[in-house]
Amino acid sequence: MLYAAIESKQDLPGKKILESFEIKFPEALYATWTLKNNTIWEASFLWEKKEHTALFSSGGQWIETHSYLPLGTVPMVVQKKFNKDYPRNQVKHIFILRKPEGVFYEFLIRLGNKQYKVRYNSNGEMKEQLFV
């Protein structure tokens, strides 16, 4: 696996983080790393023919992975609940979010001049709504 930093002056993450990444995503390609908030390392990479972003703590613990998702691939139970709660034509982006506690579907929507993130679990239960 070859790693790259966004800027040549930037360091790559430590050994624990790289080992955790290798274990979690053994077939990942083209990983680039960015340090966020001086404590979280973000890896952007190609895996299973899709672009993904994964977050790792400075100690090497995997936090989450997310990738774009077409609306037609969201589980029907989640789609139905979302369509009941919000206008479908207001969707800007959809992400699948994998975390240690489960899989979530995050919709980025625009209502009027406000933008929101709405998160559902795989059973269609709304877990979070954030103004962004």
Protein backbone atom coordinates (compact mmCIF):
# COMPACT_ATOMS: atom_id res chain seq x y z
CA MET A 1 0.00 0.00 0.00
CA LEU A 2 1.31 3.42 -0.91
CA TYR A 3 0.31 6.39 1.20
CA ALA A 4 0.35 10.05 0.29
CA ALA A 5 -0.08 13.21 2.31
CA ILE A 6 -2.15 16.08 0.91
CA GLU A 7 0.82 18.43 1.09
CA SER A 8 4.42 17.31 0.86
CA LYS A 9 5.22 19.06 4.17
CA GLN A 10 2.58 17.07 6.04
CA ASP A 11 3.50 13.91 7.89
CA LEU A 12 1.72 10.63 7.51
CA PRO A 13 -0.10 9.24 10.56
CA GLY A 14 1.72 7.07 13.07
CA LYS A 15 2.31 3.35 12.90
CA LYS A 16 -0.79 2.41 14.97
CA ILE A 17 -3.08 4.34 12.63
CA LEU A 18 -1.53 2.88 9.49
CA GLU A 19 -1.76 -0.64 10.93
CA SER A 20 -5.42 -0.13 11.87
CA PHE A 21 -6.12 1.16 8.37
CA GLU A 22 -4.39 -1.85 6.77
CA ILE A 23 -6.43 -4.27 8.90
CA LYS A 24 -9.75 -2.51 8.24
CA PHE A 25 -9.18 -1.85 4.51
CA PRO A 26 -6.60 -4.36 3.24
CA GLU A 27 -7.45 -3.79 -0.43
CA ALA A 28 -7.64 0.03 -0.27
CA LEU A 29 -5.93 2.02 -3.00
CA TYR A 30 -4.60 5.58 -3.28
CA ALA A 31 -4.98 6.56 0.37
CA THR A 32 -4.33 10.20 1.18
CA TRP A 33 -4.21 11.47 4.76
CA THR A 34 -5.26 14.72 6.41
CA LEU A 35 -4.97 15.65 10.09
CA LYS A 36 -8.24 17.14 11.40
CA ASN A 37 -8.43 19.14 14.65
CA ASN A 38 -4.93 17.92 15.61
CA THR A 39 -6.41 14.65 16.90
CA ILE A 40 -8.31 12.88 14.10
CA TRP A 41 -6.71 11.43 10.99
CA GLU A 42 -8.86 11.31 7.87
CA ALA A 43 -8.02 8.86 5.09
CA SER A 44 -9.58 9.27 1.65
CA PHE A 45 -9.19 6.21 -0.55
CA LEU A 46 -10.63 3.87 -3.15
CA TRP A 47 -12.05 0.60 -1.81
CA GLU A 48 -14.39 -1.88 -3.48
CA LYS A 49 -14.49 0.43 -6.54
CA LYS A 50 -15.91 3.36 -4.51
CA GLU A 51 -14.45 6.45 -2.89
CA HIS A 52 -14.46 6.30 0.91
CA THR A 53 -13.37 8.47 3.79
CA ALA A 54 -12.42 6.95 7.14
CA LEU A 55 -11.59 8.63 10.43
CA PHE A 56 -9.11 7.30 12.98
CA SER A 57 -8.19 8.57 16.44
CA SER A 58 -4.60 9.53 17.14
CA GLY A 59 -4.30 6.22 19.02
CA GLY A 60 -5.26 4.23 15.92
CA GLN A 61 -8.89 3.47 16.77
CA TRP A 62 -11.27 3.43 13.79
CA ILE A 63 -14.07 5.98 14.32
CA GLU A 64 -16.15 5.83 11.14
CA THR A 65 -16.20 5.36 7.39
CA HIS A 66 -18.48 7.12 4.97
CA SER A 67 -19.09 7.15 1.24
CA TYR A 68 -21.59 8.61 -1.20
CA LEU A 69 -24.68 6.56 -1.90
CA PRO A 70 -27.21 6.82 -4.74
CA LEU A 71 -30.79 7.22 -3.50
CA GLY A 72 -31.90 4.01 -5.23
CA THR A 73 -29.51 1.96 -3.11
CA VAL A 74 -30.78 3.18 0.27
CA PRO A 75 -32.78 0.40 1.99
CA MET A 76 -36.50 0.73 1.30
CA VAL A 77 -37.41 1.05 5.01
CA VAL A 78 -35.07 4.06 5.28
CA GLN A 79 -36.28 5.60 2.00
CA LYS A 80 -39.93 5.32 3.07
CA LYS A 81 -39.26 6.94 6.44
CA PHE A 82 -37.21 9.73 4.90
CA ASN A 83 -39.89 10.39 2.24
CA LYS A 84 -42.49 10.61 5.01
CA ASP A 85 -40.37 13.11 6.98
CA TYR A 86 -38.92 15.31 4.20
CA PRO A 87 -39.47 16.31 0.56
CA ARG A 88 -37.44 13.93 -1.57
CA ASN A 89 -36.53 16.64 -4.06
CA GLN A 90 -34.59 18.52 -1.36
CA VAL A 91 -31.86 15.86 -1.09
CA LYS A 92 -28.41 17.18 -1.97
CA HIS A 93 -26.28 14.14 -1.01
CA ILE A 94 -26.66 10.79 0.71
CA PHE A 95 -23.90 9.02 2.60
CA ILE A 96 -23.67 5.58 4.11
CA LEU A 97 -21.96 5.93 7.45
CA ARG A 98 -20.38 2.90 9.13
CA LYS A 99 -19.49 3.28 12.80
CA PRO A 100 -18.64 0.77 15.54
CA GLU A 101 -22.25 1.08 16.78
CA GLY A 102 -23.81 0.33 13.38
CA VAL A 103 -24.70 1.48 9.88
CA PHE A 104 -26.44 4.81 9.30
CA TYR A 105 -27.78 6.70 6.31
CA GLU A 106 -27.11 10.41 6.32
CA PHE A 107 -29.09 12.75 4.07
CA LEU A 108 -27.87 16.26 3.37
CA ILE A 109 -30.97 18.30 2.55
CA ARG A 110 -31.87 21.91 1.87
CA LEU A 111 -35.10 23.36 3.21
CA GLY A 112 -35.50 26.97 2.17
CA ASN A 113 -32.19 28.67 2.83
CA LYS A 114 -31.15 26.19 5.53
CA GLN A 115 -29.15 23.02 5.14
CA TYR A 116 -29.57 19.98 7.40
CA LYS A 117 -28.00 16.60 7.99
CA VAL A 118 -30.54 13.94 8.89
CA ARG A 119 -29.33 10.52 10.04
CA TYR A 120 -31.35 7.28 10.10
CA ASN A 121 -30.34 3.85 11.31
CA SER A 122 -30.86 0.78 9.11
CA ASN A 123 -34.34 0.26 10.65
CA GLY A 124 -35.49 3.67 9.42
CA GLU A 125 -35.41 5.36 12.83
CA MET A 126 -34.24 8.98 12.77
CA LYS A 127 -31.22 9.25 15.03
CA GLU A 128 -30.05 12.78 14.45
CA GLN A 129 -30.99 16.04 12.76
CA LEU A 130 -28.40 18.78 12.60
CA PHE A 131 -28.47 22.27 11.14
CA VAL A 132 -25.26 22.78 9.13
